[in-house]
JSON list of C-alpha atoms and ligand atoms in Angstrom, two decimals:
[
{"chain": "H", "resi": 1, "resn": "UNK", "atom": "CA", "xyz": [20.66, 5.66, 2.26]},
{"chain": "H", "resi": 2, "resn": "UNK", "atom": "CA", "xyz": [20.97, 3.13, 5.03]},
{"chain": "H", "resi": 3, "resn": "UNK", "atom": "CA", "xyz": [24.28, 1.32, 5.66]},
{"chain": "H", "resi": 4, "resn": "UNK", "atom": "CA", "xyz": [22.38, -1.94, 5.34]},
{"chain": "H", "resi": 5, "resn": "UNK", "atom": "CA", "xyz": [21.49, -1.17, 1.75]},
{"chain": "H", "resi": 6, "resn": "UNK", "atom": "CA", "xyz": [24.44, -2.65, -0.13]},
{"chain": "H", "resi": 7, "resn": "UNK", "atom": "CA", "xyz": [25.36, -2.59, -3.83]},
{"chain": "H", "resi": 8, "resn": "UNK", "atom": "CA", "xyz": [24.12, -6.17, -3.98]},
{"chain": "H", "resi": 9, "resn": "UNK", "atom": "CA", "xyz": [20.70, -5.11, -2.73]},
{"chain": "H", "resi": 10, "resn": "UNK", "atom": "CA", "xyz": [20.65, -2.25, -5.19]},
{"chain": "H", "resi": 11, "resn": "UNK", "atom": "CA", "xyz": [21.49, -4.62, -8.05]},
{"chain": "H", "resi": 12, "resn": "UNK", "atom": "CA", "xyz": [18.72, -7.03, -7.03]},
{"chain": "H", "resi": 13, "resn": "UNK", "atom": "CA", "xyz": [16.31, -4.12, -6.85]},
{"chain": "H", "resi": 14, "resn": "UNK", "atom": "CA", "xyz": [17.18, -3.03, -10.38]},
{"chain": "H", "resi": 15, "resn": "UNK", "atom": "CA", "xyz": [16.40, -6.56, -11.59]},
{"chain": "H", "resi": 16, "resn": "UNK", "atom": "CA", "xyz": [13.08, -6.49, -9.73]},
{"chain": "H", "resi": 17, "resn": "UNK", "atom": "CA", "xyz": [12.21, -3.21, -11.48]},
{"chain": "H", "resi": 18, "resn": "UNK", "atom": "CA", "xyz": [13.21, -4.66, -14.87]},
{"chain": "H", "resi": 19, "resn": "UNK", "atom": "CA", "xyz": [10.94, -7.64, -14.15]},
{"chain": "H", "resi": 20, "resn": "UNK", "atom": "CA", "xyz": [8.02, -5.34, -13.29]},
{"chain": "H", "resi": 21, "resn": "UNK", "atom": "CA", "xyz": [8.51, -3.52, -16.62]},
{"chain": "H", "resi": 22, "resn": "UNK", "atom": "CA", "xyz": [8.33, -6.84, -18.46]},
{"chain": "H", "resi": 23, "resn": "UNK", "atom": "CA", "xyz": [5.09, -7.61, -16.57]},
{"chain": "H", "resi": 24, "resn": "UNK", "atom": "CA", "xyz": [3.62, -4.38, -17.93]},
{"chain": "H", "resi": 25, "resn": "UNK", "atom": "CA", "xyz": [4.20, -1.74, -15.26]},
{"chain": "H", "resi": 26, "resn": "UNK", "atom": "CA", "xyz": [4.62, 1.46, -17.27]},
{"chain": "H", "resi": 27, "resn": "UNK", "atom": "CA", "xyz": [4.65, 4.38, -14.83]},
{"chain": "H", "resi": 28, "resn": "UNK", "atom": "CA", "xyz": [8.29, 5.50, -14.54]},
{"chain": "H", "resi": 29, "resn": "UNK", "atom": "CA", "xyz": [7.67, 7.33, -11.26]},
{"chain": "H", "resi": 30, "resn": "UNK", "atom": "CA", "xyz": [6.28, 4.16, -9.68]},
{"chain": "H", "resi": 31, "resn": "UNK", "atom": "CA", "xyz": [9.23, 2.13, -10.99]},
{"chain": "H", "resi": 32, "resn": "UNK", "atom": "CA", "xyz": [11.68, 4.74, -9.69]},
{"chain": "H", "resi": 33, "resn": "UNK", "atom": "CA", "xyz": [10.10, 4.63, -6.22]},
{"chain": "H", "resi": 34, "resn": "UNK", "atom": "CA", "xyz": [10.24, 0.80, -6.11]},
{"chain": "H", "resi": 35, "resn": "UNK", "atom": "CA", "xyz": [13.84, 1.11, -7.25]},
{"chain": "H", "resi": 36, "resn": "UNK", "atom": "CA", "xyz": [14.62, 3.25, -4.20]},
{"chain": "H", "resi": 37, "resn": "UNK", "atom": "CA", "xyz": [12.79, 1.61, -1.28]},
{"chain": "H", "resi": 38, "resn": "UNK", "atom": "CA", "xyz": [15.02, -1.03, 0.46]},
{"chain": "H", "resi": 39, "resn": "UNK", "atom": "CA", "xyz": [12.40, -3.79, 0.59]},
{"chain": "H", "resi": 40, "resn": "UNK", "atom": "CA", "xyz": [14.75, -6.23, 2.35]},
{"chain": "H", "resi": 41, "resn": "UNK", "atom": "CA", "xyz": [14.65, -4.04, 5.47]},
{"chain": "H", "resi": 42, "resn": "UNK", "atom": "CA", "xyz": [10.86, -4.56, 5.72]},
{"chain": "H", "resi": 43, "resn": "UNK", "atom": "CA", "xyz": [11.12, -8.33, 6.04]},
{"chain": "H", "resi": 44, "resn": "UNK", "atom": "CA", "xyz": [12.10, -10.62, 8.88]},
{"chain": "H", "resi": 45, "resn": "UNK", "atom": "CA", "xyz": [15.76, -11.57, 8.54]},
{"chain": "H", "resi": 46, "resn": "UNK", "atom": "CA", "xyz": [14.96, -15.19, 7.64]},
{"chain": "H", "resi": 47, "resn": "UNK", "atom": "CA", "xyz": [13.35, -14.03, 4.40]},
{"chain": "H", "resi": 48, "resn": "UNK", "atom": "CA", "xyz": [15.95, -11.50, 3.32]},
{"chain": "H", "resi": 49, "resn": "UNK", "atom": "CA", "xyz": [17.07, -13.60, 0.36]},
{"chain": "H", "resi": 50, "resn": "UNK", "atom": "CA", "xyz": [13.54, -13.41, -1.02]},
{"chain": "H", "resi": 51, "resn": "UNK", "atom": "CA", "xyz": [13.16, -9.66, -0.63]},
{"chain": "H", "resi": 52, "resn": "UNK", "atom": "CA", "xyz": [13.61, -8.84, -4.31]},
{"chain": "H", "resi": 53, "resn": "UNK", "atom": "CA", "xyz": [11.59, -11.69, -5.76]},
{"chain": "H", "resi": 54, "resn": "UNK", "atom": "CA", "xyz": [8.23, -10.64, -7.08]},
{"chain": "H", "resi": 55, "resn": "UNK", "atom": "CA", "xyz": [6.35, -12.46, -4.33]},
{"chain": "H", "resi": 56, "resn": "UNK", "atom": "CA", "xyz": [4.33, -11.73, -1.20]},
{"chain": "H", "resi": 57, "resn": "UNK", "atom": "CA", "xyz": [5.92, -12.79, 2.13]},
{"chain": "H", "resi": 58, "resn": "UNK", "atom": "CA", "xyz": [4.92, -13.25, 5.78]},
{"chain": "H", "resi": 59, "resn": "UNK", "atom": "CA", "xyz": [5.58, -10.28, 8.08]},
{"chain": "H", "resi": 60, "resn": "UNK", "atom": "CA", "xyz": [4.22, -11.71, 11.35]},
{"chain": "H", "resi": 61, "resn": "UNK", "atom": "CA", "xyz": [0.77, -11.50, 12.96]},
{"chain": "H", "resi": 62, "resn": "UNK", "atom": "CA", "xyz": [-0.52, -13.71, 10.13]},
{"chain": "H", "resi": 63, "resn": "UNK", "atom": "CA", "xyz": [-0.08, -10.93, 7.57]},
{"chain": "H", "resi": 64, "resn": "UNK", "atom": "CA", "xyz": [1.95, -10.43, 4.40]},
{"chain": "H", "resi": 65, "resn": "UNK", "atom": "CA", "xyz": [3.99, -7.76, 2.66]},
{"chain": "H", "resi": 66, "resn": "UNK", "atom": "CA", "xyz": [2.26, -7.39, -0.72]},
{"chain": "H", "resi": 67, "resn": "UNK", "atom": "CA", "xyz": [3.89, -8.70, -3.89]},
{"chain": "H", "resi": 68, "resn": "UNK", "atom": "CA", "xyz": [5.88, -5.91, -5.62]},
{"chain": "H", "resi": 69, "resn": "UNK", "atom": "CA", "xyz": [3.77, -6.31, -8.80]},
{"chain": "H", "resi": 70, "resn": "UNK", "atom": "CA", "xyz": [0.62, -5.71, -6.72]},
{"chain": "H", "resi": 71, "resn": "UNK", "atom": "CA", "xyz": [2.19, -2.66, -5.04]},
{"chain": "H", "resi": 72, "resn": "UNK", "atom": "CA", "xyz": [3.19, -1.34, -8.47]},
{"chain": "H", "resi": 73, "resn": "UNK", "atom": "CA", "xyz": [-0.29, -1.87, -9.97]},
{"chain": "H", "resi": 74, "resn": "UNK", "atom": "CA", "xyz": [-2.13, -0.25, -7.06]},
{"chain": "H", "resi": 75, "resn": "UNK", "atom": "CA", "xyz": [0.28, 2.69, -6.96]},
{"chain": "H", "resi": 76, "resn": "UNK", "atom": "CA", "xyz": [0.03, 3.17, -10.72]},
{"chain": "H", "resi": 77, "resn": "UNK", "atom": "CA", "xyz": [-3.78, 3.18, -10.55]},
{"chain": "H", "resi": 78, "resn": "UNK", "atom": "CA", "xyz": [-3.69, 5.83, -7.79]},
{"chain": "H", "resi": 79, "resn": "UNK", "atom": "CA", "xyz": [-1.99, 8.35, -10.16]},
{"chain": "H", "resi": 80, "resn": "UNK", "atom": "CA", "xyz": [-0.12, 10.00, -7.30]},
{"chain": "H", "resi": 81, "resn": "UNK", "atom": "CA", "xyz": [0.95, 13.64, -7.64]},
{"chain": "H", "resi": 82, "resn": "UNK", "atom": "CA", "xyz": [3.44, 15.34, -5.30]},
{"chain": "H", "resi": 83, "resn": "UNK", "atom": "CA", "xyz": [2.00, 16.61, -1.99]},
{"chain": "H", "resi": 84, "resn": "UNK", "atom": "CA", "xyz": [-1.27, 14.75, -2.36]},
{"chain": "H", "resi": 85, "resn": "UNK", "atom": "CA", "xyz": [-2.90, 13.55, 0.84]},
{"chain": "H", "resi": 86, "resn": "UNK", "atom": "CA", "xyz": [-3.18, 9.78, 0.74]},
{"chain": "H", "resi": 87, "resn": "UNK", "atom": "CA", "xyz": [-4.93, 7.42, 3.16]},
{"chain": "H", "resi": 88, "resn": "UNK", "atom": "CA", "xyz": [-3.66, 3.84, 3.26]},
{"chain": "H", "resi": 89, "resn": "UNK", "atom": "CA", "xyz": [-5.78, 1.17, 4.95]},
{"chain": "H", "resi": 90, "resn": "UNK", "atom": "CA", "xyz": [-3.61, -1.80, 6.04]},
{"chain": "H", "resi": 91, "resn": "UNK", "atom": "CA", "xyz": [-0.13, -0.53, 7.01]},
{"chain": "H", "resi": 92, "resn": "UNK", "atom": "CA", "xyz": [1.23, -4.10, 7.29]},
{"chain": "H", "resi": 93, "resn": "UNK", "atom": "CA", "xyz": [5.01, -3.90, 6.87]},
{"chain": "H", "resi": 94, "resn": "UNK", "atom": "CA", "xyz": [4.95, -0.21, 5.90]},
{"chain": "H", "resi": 95, "resn": "UNK", "atom": "CA", "xyz": [6.43, -0.96, 2.45]},
{"chain": "H", "resi": 96, "resn": "UNK", "atom": "CA", "xyz": [3.54, 0.46, 0.40]},
{"chain": "H", "resi": 97, "resn": "UNK", "atom": "CA", "xyz": [3.56, 3.59, 2.58]},
{"chain": "H", "resi": 98, "resn": "UNK", "atom": "CA", "xyz": [7.30, 4.03, 1.87]},
{"chain": "H", "resi": 99, "resn": "UNK", "atom": "CA", "xyz": [6.68, 3.75, -1.89]},
{"chain": "H", "resi": 100, "resn": "UNK", "atom": "CA", "xyz": [3.99, 6.45, -1.66]},
{"chain": "H", "resi": 101, "resn": "UNK", "atom": "CA", "xyz": [6.30, 8.70, 0.39]},
{"chain": "H", "resi": 102, "resn": "UNK", "atom": "CA", "xyz": [9.07, 8.24, -2.23]},
{"chain": "H", "resi": 103, "resn": "UNK", "atom": "CA", "xyz": [6.59, 9.65, -4.75]},
{"chain": "H", "resi": 104, "resn": "UNK", "atom": "CA", "xyz": [6.12, 12.79, -2.66]},
{"chain": "H", "resi": 105, "resn": "UNK", "atom": "CA", "xyz": [2.71, 11.99, -1.16]},
{"chain": "H", "resi": 106, "resn": "UNK", "atom": "CA", "xyz": [1.67, 12.89, 2.39]},
{"chain": "H", "resi": 107, "resn": "UNK", "atom": "CA", "xyz": [0.74, 9.52, 3.81]},
{"chain": "H", "resi": 108, "resn": "UNK", "atom": "CA", "xyz": [-1.75, 8.65, 6.57]},
{"chain": "H", "resi": 109, "resn": "UNK", "atom": "CA", "xyz": [-1.73, 4.92, 7.22]},
{"chain": "H", "resi": 110, "resn": "UNK", "atom": "CA", "xyz": [-3.96, 2.85, 9.48]},
{"chain": "H", "resi": 111, "resn": "UNK", "atom": "CA", "xyz": [-3.49, -0.70, 10.80]},
{"chain": "H", "resi": 112, "resn": "UNK", "atom": "CA", "xyz": [-5.91, -2.82, 12.88]},
{"chain": "H", "resi": 113, "resn": "UNK", "atom": "CA", "xyz": [-3.21, -5.00, 14.52]},
{"chain": "H", "resi": 114, "resn": "UNK", "atom": "CA", "xyz": [-1.42, -3.23, 17.35]},
{"chain": "H", "resi": 115, "resn": "UNK", "atom": "CA", "xyz": [1.73, -5.36, 17.01]},
{"chain": "H", "resi": 116, "resn": "UNK", "atom": "CA", "xyz": [2.22, -4.34, 13.37]},
{"chain": "H", "resi": 117, "resn": "UNK", "atom": "CA", "xyz": [1.28, -0.70, 14.02]},
{"chain": "H", "resi": 118, "resn": "UNK", "atom": "CA", "xyz": [3.82, -0.46, 16.88]},
{"chain": "H", "resi": 119, "resn": "UNK", "atom": "CA", "xyz": [6.62, -2.05, 14.84]},
{"chain": "H", "resi": 120, "resn": "UNK", "atom": "CA", "xyz": [6.15, 0.13, 11.75]},
{"chain": "H", "resi": 121, "resn": "UNK", "atom": "CA", "xyz": [5.59, 3.33, 13.72]},
{"chain": "H", "resi": 122, "resn": "UNK", "atom": "CA", "xyz": [9.16, 2.94, 15.08]},
{"chain": "H", "resi": 123, "resn": "UNK", "atom": "CA", "xyz": [10.84, 1.31, 12.10]},
{"chain": "H", "resi": 124, "resn": "UNK", "atom": "CA", "xyz": [9.82, 3.59, 9.21]},
{"chain": "H", "resi": 125, "resn": "UNK", "atom": "CA", "xyz": [11.27, 6.82, 10.66]},
{"chain": "H", "resi": 126, "resn": "UNK", "atom": "CA", "xyz": [14.50, 4.90, 11.43]},
{"chain": "H", "resi": 127, "resn": "UNK", "atom": "CA", "xyz": [15.06, 4.48, 7.67]},
{"chain": "H", "resi": 128, "resn": "UNK", "atom": "CA", "xyz": [13.89, 7.98, 6.75]},
{"chain": "H", "resi": 129, "resn": "UNK", "atom": "CA", "xyz": [10.17, 7.51, 6.03]},
{"chain": "H", "resi": 130, "resn": "UNK", "atom": "CA", "xyz": [7.66, 9.34, 8.19]},
{"chain": "H", "resi": 131, "resn": "UNK", "atom": "CA", "xyz": [4.00, 8.74, 7.45]},
{"chain": "H", "resi": 132, "resn": "UNK", "atom": "CA", "xyz": [1.35, 9.53, 10.06]},
{"chain": "H", "resi": 133, "resn": "UNK", "atom": "CA", "xyz": [0.68, 6.07, 11.56]},
{"chain": "H", "resi": 134, "resn": "UNK", "atom": "CA", "xyz": [-2.62, 5.18, 13.23]},
{"chain": "H", "resi": 135, "resn": "UNK", "atom": "CA", "xyz": [-3.85, 2.14, 15.12]},
{"chain": "H", "resi": 136, "resn": "UNK", "atom": "CA", "xyz": [-7.53, 1.52, 14.38]},
{"chain": "H", "resi": 137, "resn": "UNK", "atom": "CA", "xyz": [-10.16, -0.01, 12.14]},
{"chain": "H", "resi": 138, "resn": "UNK", "atom": "CA", "xyz": [-9.67, 1.24, 8.61]},
{"chain": "H", "resi": 139, "resn": "UNK", "atom": "CA", "xyz": [-13.36, 0.68, 7.82]},
{"chain": "H", "resi": 140, "resn": "UNK", "atom": "CA", "xyz": [-13.89, 4.02, 9.59]},
{"chain": "H", "resi": 141, "resn": "UNK", "atom": "CA", "xyz": [-11.12, 5.80, 7.69]},
{"chain": "H", "resi": 142, "resn": "UNK", "atom": "CA", "xyz": [-9.75, 8.89, 9.43]},
{"chain": "H", "resi": 143, "resn": "UNK", "atom": "CA", "xyz": [-12.66, 11.36, 9.59]},
{"chain": "H", "resi": 144, "resn": "UNK", "atom": "CA", "xyz": [-10.53, 13.93, 11.47]},
{"chain": "H", "resi": 145, "resn": "UNK", "atom": "CA", "xyz": [-8.02, 14.11, 8.62]},
{"chain": "H", "resi": 146, "resn": "UNK", "atom": "CA", "xyz": [-10.43, 13.78, 5.66]},
{"chain": "H", "resi": 147, "resn": "UNK", "atom": "CA", "xyz": [-10.90, 14.56, 2.84]},
{"chain": "H", "resi": 148, "resn": "UNK", "atom": "CA", "xyz": [-8.13, 12.73, 0.98]},
{"chain": "H", "resi": 149, "resn": "UNK", "atom": "CA", "xyz": [-6.94, 13.09, -2.62]},
{"chain": "H", "resi": 150, "resn": "UNK", "atom": "CA", "xyz": [-6.38, 9.35, -2.79]},
{"chain": "H", "resi": 151, "resn": "UNK", "atom": "CA", "xyz": [-7.27, 6.26, -0.74]},
{"chain": "H", "resi": 152, "resn": "UNK", "atom": "CA", "xyz": [-5.55, 2.88, -1.10]},
{"chain": "H", "resi": 153, "resn": "UNK", "atom": "CA", "xyz": [-6.87, -0.24, 0.62]},
{"chain": "H", "resi": 154, "resn": "UNK", "atom": "CA", "xyz": [-4.32, -3.08, 0.82]},
{"chain": "H", "resi": 155, "resn": "UNK", "atom": "CA", "xyz": [-6.62, -5.80, 2.20]},
{"chain": "H", "resi": 156, "resn": "UNK", "atom": "CA", "xyz": [-9.48, -7.49, 0.36]},
{"chain": "H", "resi": 157, "resn": "UNK", "atom": "CA", "xyz": [-12.89, -5.94, 1.17]},
{"chain": "H", "resi": 158, "resn": "UNK", "atom": "CA", "xyz": [-16.24, -7.68, 0.66]},
{"chain": "H", "resi": 159, "resn": "UNK", "atom": "CA", "xyz": [-17.70, -4.38, -0.59]},
{"chain": "H", "resi": 160, "resn": "UNK", "atom": "CA", "xyz": [-16.67, -0.74, -0.91]},
{"chain": "H", "resi": 161, "resn": "UNK", "atom": "CA", "xyz": [-17.00, 0.91, 2.54]},
{"chain": "H", "resi": 162, "resn": "UNK", "atom": "CA", "xyz": [-19.25, 3.97, 2.35]},
{"chain": "H", "resi": 163, "resn": "UNK", "atom": "CA", "xyz": [-17.21, 5.77, 5.05]},
{"chain": "H", "resi": 164, "resn": "UNK", "atom": "CA", "xyz": [-14.14, 5.61, 2.81]},
{"chain": "H", "resi": 165, "resn": "UNK", "atom": "CA", "xyz": [-16.02, 6.87, -0.27]},
{"chain": "H", "resi": 166, "resn": "UNK", "atom": "CA", "xyz": [-17.23, 9.83, 1.77]},
{"chain": "H", "resi": 167, "resn": "UNK", "atom": "CA", "xyz": [-13.64, 10.71, 2.80]},
{"chain": "H", "resi": 168, "resn": "UNK", "atom": "CA", "xyz": [-12.55, 11.24, -0.83]},
{"chain": "H", "resi": 169, "resn": "UNK", "atom": "CA", "xyz": [-12.19, 14.74, -2.24]},
{"chain": "H", "resi": 170, "resn": "UNK", "atom": "CA", "xyz": [-14.29, 15.52, -5.31]},
{"chain": "H", "resi": 171, "resn": "UNK", "atom": "CA", "xyz": [-12.10, 14.26, -8.17]},
{"chain": "H", "resi": 172, "resn": "UNK", "atom": "CA", "xyz": [-10.29, 11.93, -5.75]},
{"chain": "H", "resi": 173, "resn": "UNK", "atom": "CA", "xyz": [-9.60, 8.25, -6.41]},
{"chain": "H", "resi": 174, "resn": "UNK", "atom": "CA", "xyz": [-9.75, 5.12, -4.26]},
{"chain": "H", "resi": 175, "resn": "UNK", "atom": "CA", "xyz": [-8.00, 1.87, -5.25]},
{"chain": "H", "resi": 176, "resn": "UNK", "atom": "CA", "xyz": [-9.50, -1.12, -3.42]},
{"chain": "H", "resi": 177, "resn": "UNK", "atom": "CA", "xyz": [-9.54, -4.88, -3.97]},
{"chain": "H", "resi": 178, "resn": "UNK", "atom": "CA", "xyz": [-13.12, -6.17, -3.66]},
{"chain": "H", "resi": 179, "resn": "UNK", "atom": "CA", "xyz": [-14.24, -9.80, -3.49]},
{"chain": "H", "resi": 180, "resn": "UNK", "atom": "CA", "xyz": [-14.28, -12.86, -1.25]},
{"chain": "H", "resi": 181, "resn": "UNK", "atom": "CA", "xyz": [-11.40, -14.40, 0.71]},
{"chain": "H", "resi": 182, "resn": "UNK", "atom": "CA", "xyz": [-10.02, -16.32, -2.25]},
{"chain": "H", "resi": 183, "resn": "UNK", "atom": "CA", "xyz": [-9.76, -13.63, -4.85]},
{"chain": "H", "resi": 184, "resn": "UNK", "atom": "CA", "xyz": [-10.57, -10.02, -5.39]},
{"chain": "H", "resi": 185, "resn": "UNK", "atom": "CA", "xyz": [-10.94, -7.64, -8.28]},
{"chain": "H", "resi": 186, "resn": "UNK", "atom": "CA", "xyz": [-9.14, -4.29, -8.22]},
{"chain": "H", "resi": 187, "resn": "UNK", "atom": "CA", "xyz": [-11.66, -1.44, -8.23]},
{"chain": "H", "resi": 188, "resn": "UNK", "atom": "CA", "xyz": [-10.88, 2.19, -8.90]},
{"chain": "H", "resi": 189, "resn": "UNK", "atom": "CA", "xyz": [-13.58, 4.44, -7.46]},
{"chain": "H", "resi": 190, "resn": "UNK", "atom": "CA", "xyz": [-13.55, 8.09, -8.55]},
{"chain": "H", "resi": 191, "resn": "UNK", "atom": "CA", "xyz": [-15.61, 10.69, -6.73]},
{"chain": "H", "resi": 192, "resn": "UNK", "atom": "CA", "xyz": [-17.07, 12.64, -9.65]},
{"chain": "H", "resi": 193, "resn": "UNK", "atom": "CA", "xyz": [-19.28, 14.88, -7.52]},
{"chain": "H", "resi": 194, "resn": "UNK", "atom": "CA", "xyz": [-20.65, 15.10, -3.95]},
{"chain": "H", "resi": 195, "resn": "UNK", "atom": "CA", "xyz": [-23.00, 12.17, -4.56]},
{"chain": "H", "resi": 196, "resn": "UNK", "atom": "CA", "xyz": [-21.67, 10.71, -7.79]},
{"chain": "H", "resi": 197, "resn": "UNK", "atom": "CA", "xyz": [-19.03, 7.96, -7.96]},
{"chain": "H", "resi": 198, "resn": "UNK", "atom": "CA", "xyz": [-17.60, 6.15, -10.98]},
{"chain": "H", "resi": 199, "resn": "UNK", "atom": "CA", "xyz": [-16.25, 2.58, -10.63]},
{"chain": "H", "resi": 200, "resn": "UNK", "atom": "CA", "xyz": [-13.82, 0.74, -12.94]},
{"chain": "H", "resi": 201, "resn": "UNK", "atom": "CA", "xyz": [-12.35, -2.76, -12.58]},
{"chain": "H", "resi": 202, "resn": "UNK", "atom": "CA", "xyz": [-8.69, -3.57, -13.19]},
{"chain": "H", "resi": 203, "resn": "UNK", "atom": "CA", "xyz": [-8.04, -7.29, -12.97]},
{"chain": "H", "resi": 204, "resn": "UNK", "atom": "CA", "xyz": [-7.81, -10.01, -10.34]},
{"chain": "H", "resi": 205, "resn": "UNK", "atom": "CA", "xyz": [-5.53, -10.01, -7.29]},
{"chain": "H", "resi": 206, "resn": "UNK", "atom": "CA", "xyz": [-5.18, -11.88, -4.00]},
{"chain": "H", "resi": 207, "resn": "UNK", "atom": "CA", "xyz": [-5.02, -10.08, -0.63]},
{"chain": "H", "resi": 208, "resn": "UNK", "atom": "CA", "xyz": [-5.47, -11.01, 3.00]},
{"chain": "H", "resi": 209, "resn": "UNK", "atom": "CA", "xyz": [-9.02, -10.05, 4.09]},
{"chain": "H", "resi": 210, "resn": "UNK", "atom": "CA", "xyz": [-10.04, -6.62, 5.37]},
{"chain": "H", "resi": 211, "resn": "UNK", "atom": "CA", "xyz": [-11.45, -7.37, 8.82]},
{"chain": "H", "resi": 212, "resn": "UNK", "atom": "CA", "xyz": [-13.58, -5.32, 11.23]},
{"chain": "H", "resi": 213, "resn": "UNK", "atom": "CA", "xyz": [-12.40, -4.15, 14.65]},
{"chain": "H", "resi": 214, "resn": "UNK", "atom": "CA", "xyz": [-8.89, -4.10, 16.11]},
{"chain": "H", "resi": 215, "resn": "UNK", "atom": "CA", "xyz": [-6.44, -6.65, 17.61]},
{"chain": "H", "resi": 216, "resn": "UNK", "atom": "CA", "xyz": [-4.73, -5.37, 20.74]},
{"chain": "H", "resi": 217, "resn": "UNK", "atom": "CA", "xyz": [-1.98, -7.87, 21.45]},
{"chain": "O", "resi": 1, "resn": "SAH", "atom": "N1", "xyz": [0.32, -2.38, 2.70]},
{"chain": "O", "resi": 1, "resn": "SAH", "atom": "C1", "xyz": [0.92, -3.52, 3.36]},
{"chain": "O", "resi": 1, "resn": "SAH", "atom": "C2", "xyz": [0.18, -4.81, 3.04]},
{"chain": "O", "resi": 1, "resn": "SAH", "atom": "C3", "xyz": [-0.21, -5.50, 4.29]},
{"chain": "O", "resi": 1, "resn": "SAH", "atom": "S1", "xyz": [-1.34, -6.83, 4.22]},
{"chain": "O", "resi": 1, "resn": "SAH", "atom": "C4", "xyz": [2.40, -3.61, 3.06]},
{"chain": "O", "resi": 1, "resn": "SAH", "atom": "O1", "xyz": [2.89, -2.83, 2.24]},
{"chain": "O", "resi": 1, "resn": "SAH", "atom": "O2", "xyz": [3.09, -4.42, 3.67]},
{"chain": "O", "resi": 1, "resn": "SAH", "atom": "C5", "xyz": [-2.84, -6.04, 4.75]},
{"chain": "O", "resi": 1, "resn": "SAH", "atom": "C6", "xyz": [-2.87, -5.42, 6.12]},
{"chain": "O", "resi": 1, "resn": "SAH", "atom": "O3", "xyz": [-4.18, -4.90, 6.30]},
{"chain": "O", "resi": 1, "resn": "SAH", "atom": "C7", "xyz": [-2.63, -6.38, 7.28]},
{"chain": "O", "resi": 1, "resn": "SAH", "atom": "O4", "xyz": [-1.57, -5.90, 8.06]},
{"chain": "O", "resi": 1, "resn": "SAH", "atom": "C8", "xyz": [-3.96, -6.36, 8.05]},
{"chain": "O", "resi": 1, "resn": "SAH", "atom": "O5", "xyz": [-3.79, -6.48, 9.45]},
{"chain": "O", "resi": 1, "resn": "SAH", "atom": "C9", "xyz": [-4.51, -5.01, 7.68]},
{"chain": "O", "resi": 1, "resn": "SAH", "atom": "N2", "xyz": [-5.95, -4.83, 7.81]},
{"chain": "O", "resi": 1, "resn": "SAH", "atom": "C10", "xyz": [-6.95, -5.73, 7.52]},
{"chain": "O", "resi": 1, "resn": "SAH", "atom": "N3", "xyz": [-8.16, -5.18, 7.79]},
{"chain": "O", "resi": 1, "resn": "SAH", "atom": "C11", "xyz": [-7.92, -3.91, 8.26]},
{"chain": "O", "resi": 1, "resn": "SAH", "atom": "C12", "xyz": [-8.77, -2.85, 8.73]},
{"chain": "O", "resi": 1, "resn": "SAH", "atom": "N4", "xyz": [-10.11, -2.97, 8.80]},
{"chain": "O", "resi": 1, "resn": "SAH", "atom": "N5", "xyz": [-8.17, -1.70, 9.13]},
{"chain": "O", "resi": 1, "resn": "SAH", "atom": "C13", "xyz": [-6.81, -1.55, 9.10]},
{"chain": "O", "resi": 1, "resn": "SAH", "atom": "N6", "xyz": [-5.98, -2.52, 8.68]},
{"chain": "O", "resi": 1, "resn": "SAH", "atom": "C14", "xyz": [-6.53, -3.69, 8.26]}
]
């Protein structure tokens, strides 16, 4: 692991994982992955002391790195198996993508803000994580790489985008927060058959909004 990942960081990470267990996160593989990813390296240096608190934090461009509890819940709901093809909408800091890679998934991640895309595209490989990074509007998914076993959306959508549903494999699952700007409900959408989808709800969360189009600066 990276030279900048000290015993102190590892100790703080273990406490974070213990806290997530107390909050009800049960999937040992998810907890193990969160226990491995050096979250402090994904945050601007000014926030490093907060890296292992169970809180969301600013990452620039008006966006946030999701709260670890939220990352744990979404990842748990995805039911990741090794080598599965996973599409993430909303790369942000790249932290969620790193957690998925730790679990053995093949990750395709898309971000609408060029500044964040460019930063993560360089940074993640420098600490040993190599998802396929794309700059674009996640509402369109990645038709050239579909279908996916799993899709995770890490921004709040006003409804479930049909393009994303259609990029799921039969039997595939999508985890997506749906609601207005103030709060969303976590939906799990399973593609039962070509034209049949099943939807379950899994509690309230708060995300930055999923927006249309791209930002080039
Ligand atoms: N998964 C991220 C969370 C980032 S916050 C992490 O682990 O840090 C959500 C991100 O979704 C923001 O970076 C935002 O710019 C991005 N986003 C919002 N709407 C989007 C869209 N339509 N397509 C792609 N990314 C989008």
